[in-house]
Amino acid sequence: MPPLNIENNGGDLQGIPDDLSGSGGARGGHSSFYSFDGSYEPSGRGGLGGKGGAGIVVIARGIAIGVSGKIENSGEDGSPGTTGDSNVIQVPGGSGGGGAPGGIVLLVDGTQNPMPILSNSKIHVMGKARIAPVMPGTGAPVWAPMPRA
């Protein structure tokens, strides 16, 4: 989120960011395996990254978030990687990253009005990256079985 420099110019608020939306998560990497013929064969596709969350600006004389109230501006969860169509070996692609949350700006009008009390249970802010269906390994090459003669 950009730095805030809000200014009240005769009742006209200036400096509110034009865009407070969160960025989308990154797509997971595709996977491949090293074939017996010395080539790399595609195996799995990376999951899609989650969409970014919406931003919100609230300008009010007072703001109170009740006992069960919350602000939800989370990004969407990323999707898991999938395995490919290979009959030899299946290595799932990486999971997509969760989308980032949107920004929240709460502006309370008047110096005598209290600021809202916020806690971790009142604002939910992050999409998740999902776990791939099978762990693809530790980064070492994956070898396909050699065909028998």
mmCIF file with all atom_site columns, N, CA and C in Angstrom, residues 27-54:
data_model
loop_
_atom_site.group_PDB
_atom_site.id
_atom_site.type_symbol
_atom_site.label_atom_id
_atom_site.label_alt_id
_atom_site.label_comp_id
_atom_site.label_asym_id
_atom_site.label_entity_id
_atom_site.label_seq_id
_atom_site.pdbx_PDB_ins_code
_atom_site.Cartn_x
_atom_site.Cartn_y
_atom_site.Cartn_z
_atom_site.occupancy
_atom_site.B_iso_or_equiv
_atom_site.pdbx_formal_charge
_atom_site.auth_seq_id
_atom_site.auth_comp_id
_atom_site.auth_asym_id
_atom_site.auth_atom_id
_atom_site.pdbx_PDB_model_num
ATOM 1  N N  . ARG A 1 27 ? 1.637   -17.690 -10.157 1.00 0.00 ? 27 ARG A N  1
ATOM 2  C CA . ARG A 1 27 ? 1.304   -19.041 -10.612 1.00 0.00 ? 27 ARG A CA 1
ATOM 3  C C  . ARG A 1 27 ? 2.408   -20.003 -10.169 1.00 0.00 ? 27 ARG A C  1
ATOM 4  N N  . GLY A 1 28 ? 2.030   -21.216 -9.837  1.00 0.00 ? 28 GLY A N  1
ATOM 5  C CA . GLY A 1 28 ? 3.006   -22.237 -9.467  1.00 0.00 ? 28 GLY A CA 1
ATOM 6  C C  . GLY A 1 28 ? 3.781   -22.706 -10.692 1.00 0.00 ? 28 GLY A C  1
ATOM 7  N N  . GLY A 1 29 ? 4.984   -23.182 -10.481 1.00 0.00 ? 29 GLY A N  1
ATOM 8  C CA . GLY A 1 29 ? 5.829   -23.639 -11.579 1.00 0.00 ? 29 GLY A CA 1
ATOM 9  C C  . GLY A 1 29 ? 5.376   -24.974 -12.155 1.00 0.00 ? 29 GLY A C  1
ATOM 10 N N  . HIS A 1 30 ? 5.568   -25.140 -13.455 1.00 0.00 ? 30 HIS A N  1
ATOM 11 C CA . HIS A 1 30 ? 5.286   -26.417 -14.111 1.00 0.00 ? 30 HIS A CA 1
ATOM 12 C C  . HIS A 1 30 ? 6.390   -27.401 -13.745 1.00 0.00 ? 30 HIS A C  1
ATOM 13 N N  . SER A 1 31 ? 6.118   -28.678 -13.858 1.00 0.00 ? 31 SER A N  1
ATOM 14 C CA . SER A 1 31 ? 7.126   -29.690 -13.542 1.00 0.00 ? 31 SER A CA 1
ATOM 15 C C  . SER A 1 31 ? 7.438   -30.527 -14.783 1.00 0.00 ? 31 SER A C  1
ATOM 16 N N  . SER A 1 32 ? 8.597   -31.128 -14.755 1.00 0.00 ? 32 SER A N  1
ATOM 17 C CA . SER A 1 32 ? 9.000   -32.033 -15.828 1.00 0.00 ? 32 SER A CA 1
ATOM 18 C C  . SER A 1 32 ? 9.895   -33.100 -15.225 1.00 0.00 ? 32 SER A C  1
ATOM 19 N N  . PHE A 1 33 ? 10.164  -34.144 -15.983 1.00 0.00 ? 33 PHE A N  1
ATOM 20 C CA . PHE A 1 33 ? 11.071  -35.184 -15.524 1.00 0.00 ? 33 PHE A CA 1
ATOM 21 C C  . PHE A 1 33 ? 12.081  -35.481 -16.614 1.00 0.00 ? 33 PHE A C  1
ATOM 22 N N  . TYR A 1 34 ? 13.211  -36.013 -16.194 1.00 0.00 ? 34 TYR A N  1
ATOM 23 C CA . TYR A 1 34 ? 14.301  -36.345 -17.103 1.00 0.00 ? 34 TYR A CA 1
ATOM 24 C C  . TYR A 1 34 ? 14.041  -37.748 -17.638 1.00 0.00 ? 34 TYR A C  1
ATOM 25 N N  . SER A 1 35 ? 13.797  -37.845 -18.927 1.00 0.00 ? 35 SER A N  1
ATOM 26 C CA . SER A 1 35 ? 13.427  -39.108 -19.552 1.00 0.00 ? 35 SER A CA 1
ATOM 27 C C  . SER A 1 35 ? 14.652  -39.963 -19.850 1.00 0.00 ? 35 SER A C  1
ATOM 28 N N  . PHE A 1 36 ? 14.410  -41.253 -20.067 1.00 0.00 ? 36 PHE A N  1
ATOM 29 C CA . PHE A 1 36 ? 15.499  -42.188 -20.369 1.00 0.00 ? 36 PHE A CA 1
ATOM 30 C C  . PHE A 1 36 ? 16.216  -41.854 -21.677 1.00 0.00 ? 36 PHE A C  1
ATOM 31 N N  . ASP A 1 37 ? 15.568  -41.104 -22.575 1.00 0.00 ? 37 ASP A N  1
ATOM 32 C CA . ASP A 1 37 ? 16.220  -40.736 -23.834 1.00 0.00 ? 37 ASP A CA 1
ATOM 33 C C  . ASP A 1 37 ? 17.012  -39.433 -23.733 1.00 0.00 ? 37 ASP A C  1
ATOM 34 N N  . GLY A 1 38 ? 17.161  -38.894 -22.500 1.00 0.00 ? 38 GLY A N  1
ATOM 35 C CA . GLY A 1 38 ? 17.980  -37.704 -22.292 1.00 0.00 ? 38 GLY A CA 1
ATOM 36 C C  . GLY A 1 38 ? 17.245  -36.389 -22.471 1.00 0.00 ? 38 GLY A C  1
ATOM 37 N N  . SER A 1 39 ? 15.936  -36.421 -22.585 1.00 0.00 ? 39 SER A N  1
ATOM 38 C CA . SER A 1 39 ? 15.177  -35.176 -22.747 1.00 0.00 ? 39 SER A CA 1
ATOM 39 C C  . SER A 1 39 ? 14.325  -34.930 -21.500 1.00 0.00 ? 39 SER A C  1
ATOM 40 N N  . TYR A 1 40 ? 13.900  -33.691 -21.335 1.00 0.00 ? 40 TYR A N  1
ATOM 41 C CA . TYR A 1 40 ? 12.989  -33.351 -20.250 1.00 0.00 ? 40 TYR A CA 1
ATOM 42 C C  . TYR A 1 40 ? 11.571  -33.391 -20.799 1.00 0.00 ? 40 TYR A C  1
ATOM 43 N N  . GLU A 1 41 ? 10.724  -34.142 -20.138 1.00 0.00 ? 41 GLU A N  1
ATOM 44 C CA . GLU A 1 41 ? 9.333   -34.292 -20.564 1.00 0.00 ? 41 GLU A CA 1
ATOM 45 C C  . GLU A 1 41 ? 8.424   -33.539 -19.602 1.00 0.00 ? 41 GLU A C  1
ATOM 46 N N  . PRO A 1 42 ? 7.465   -32.768 -20.120 1.00 0.00 ? 42 PRO A N  1
ATOM 47 C CA . PRO A 1 42 ? 6.540   -32.075 -19.217 1.00 0.00 ? 42 PRO A CA 1
ATOM 48 C C  . PRO A 1 42 ? 5.711   -33.080 -18.431 1.00 0.00 ? 42 PRO A C  1
ATOM 49 N N  . SER A 1 43 ? 5.451   -32.752 -17.172 1.00 0.00 ? 43 SER A N  1
ATOM 50 C CA . SER A 1 43 ? 4.698   -33.684 -16.340 1.00 0.00 ? 43 SER A CA 1
ATOM 51 C C  . SER A 1 43 ? 3.479   -33.027 -15.697 1.00 0.00 ? 43 SER A C  1
ATOM 52 N N  . GLY A 1 44 ? 3.650   -31.938 -14.978 1.00 0.00 ? 44 GLY A N  1
ATOM 53 C CA . GLY A 1 44 ? 2.526   -31.319 -14.275 1.00 0.00 ? 44 GLY A CA 1
ATOM 54 C C  . GLY A 1 44 ? 2.439   -29.830 -14.561 1.00 0.00 ? 44 GLY A C  1
ATOM 55 N N  . ARG A 1 45 ? 1.267   -29.279 -14.310 1.00 0.00 ? 45 ARG A N  1
ATOM 56 C CA . ARG A 1 45 ? 1.056   -27.845 -14.520 1.00 0.00 ? 45 ARG A CA 1
ATOM 57 C C  . ARG A 1 45 ? 0.926   -27.160 -13.168 1.00 0.00 ? 45 ARG A C  1
ATOM 58 N N  . GLY A 1 46 ? 1.512   -25.972 -13.091 1.00 0.00 ? 46 GLY A N  1
ATOM 59 C CA . GLY A 1 46 ? 1.427   -25.194 -11.857 1.00 0.00 ? 46 GLY A CA 1
ATOM 60 C C  . GLY A 1 46 ? 0.026   -24.666 -11.635 1.00 0.00 ? 46 GLY A C  1
ATOM 61 N N  . GLY A 1 47 ? -0.362  -24.555 -10.368 1.00 0.00 ? 47 GLY A N  1
ATOM 62 C CA . GLY A 1 47 ? -1.678  -24.022 -10.022 1.00 0.00 ? 47 GLY A CA 1
ATOM 63 C C  . GLY A 1 47 ? -1.750  -22.519 -10.251 1.00 0.00 ? 47 GLY A C  1
ATOM 64 N N  . LEU A 1 48 ? -2.943  -22.028 -10.444 1.00 0.00 ? 48 LEU A N  1
ATOM 65 C CA . LEU A 1 48 ? -3.150  -20.592 -10.644 1.00 0.00 ? 48 LEU A CA 1
ATOM 66 C C  . LEU A 1 48 ? -3.018  -19.847 -9.328  1.00 0.00 ? 48 LEU A C  1
ATOM 67 N N  . GLY A 1 49 ? -2.491  -18.627 -9.398  1.00 0.00 ? 49 GLY A N  1
ATOM 68 C CA . GLY A 1 49 ? -2.420  -17.769 -8.219  1.00 0.00 ? 49 GLY A CA 1
ATOM 69 C C  . GLY A 1 49 ? -3.792  -17.197 -7.904  1.00 0.00 ? 49 GLY A C  1
ATOM 70 N N  . GLY A 1 50 ? -4.028  -16.928 -6.639  1.00 0.00 ? 50 GLY A N  1
ATOM 71 C CA . GLY A 1 50 ? -5.314  -16.369 -6.218  1.00 0.00 ? 50 GLY A CA 1
ATOM 72 C C  . GLY A 1 50 ? -5.441  -14.897 -6.591  1.00 0.00 ? 50 GLY A C  1
ATOM 73 N N  . LYS A 1 51 ? -6.659  -14.455 -6.755  1.00 0.00 ? 51 LYS A N  1
ATOM 74 C CA . LYS A 1 51 ? -6.926  -13.043 -7.055  1.00 0.00 ? 51 LYS A CA 1
ATOM 75 C C  . LYS A 1 51 ? -6.659  -12.193 -5.819  1.00 0.00 ? 51 LYS A C  1
ATOM 76 N N  . GLY A 1 52 ? -6.258  -10.946 -6.036  1.00 0.00 ? 52 GLY A N  1
ATOM 77 C CA . GLY A 1 52 ? -6.034  -10.017 -4.936  1.00 0.00 ? 52 GLY A CA 1
ATOM 78 C C  . GLY A 1 52 ? -7.346  -9.552  -4.335  1.00 0.00 ? 52 GLY A C  1
ATOM 79 N N  . GLY A 1 53 ? -7.307  -9.171  -3.059  1.00 0.00 ? 53 GLY A N  1
ATOM 80 C CA . GLY A 1 53 ? -8.508  -8.712  -2.367  1.00 0.00 ? 53 GLY A CA 1
ATOM 81 C C  . GLY A 1 53 ? -8.839  -7.262  -2.690  1.00 0.00 ? 53 GLY A C  1
ATOM 82 N N  . ALA A 1 54 ? -10.066 -6.895  -2.409  1.00 0.00 ? 54 ALA A N  1
ATOM 83 C CA . ALA A 1 54 ? -10.529 -5.532  -2.653  1.00 0.00 ? 54 ALA A CA 1
ATOM 84 C C  . ALA A 1 54 ? -10.060 -4.601  -1.543  1.00 0.00 ? 54 ALA A C  1
#
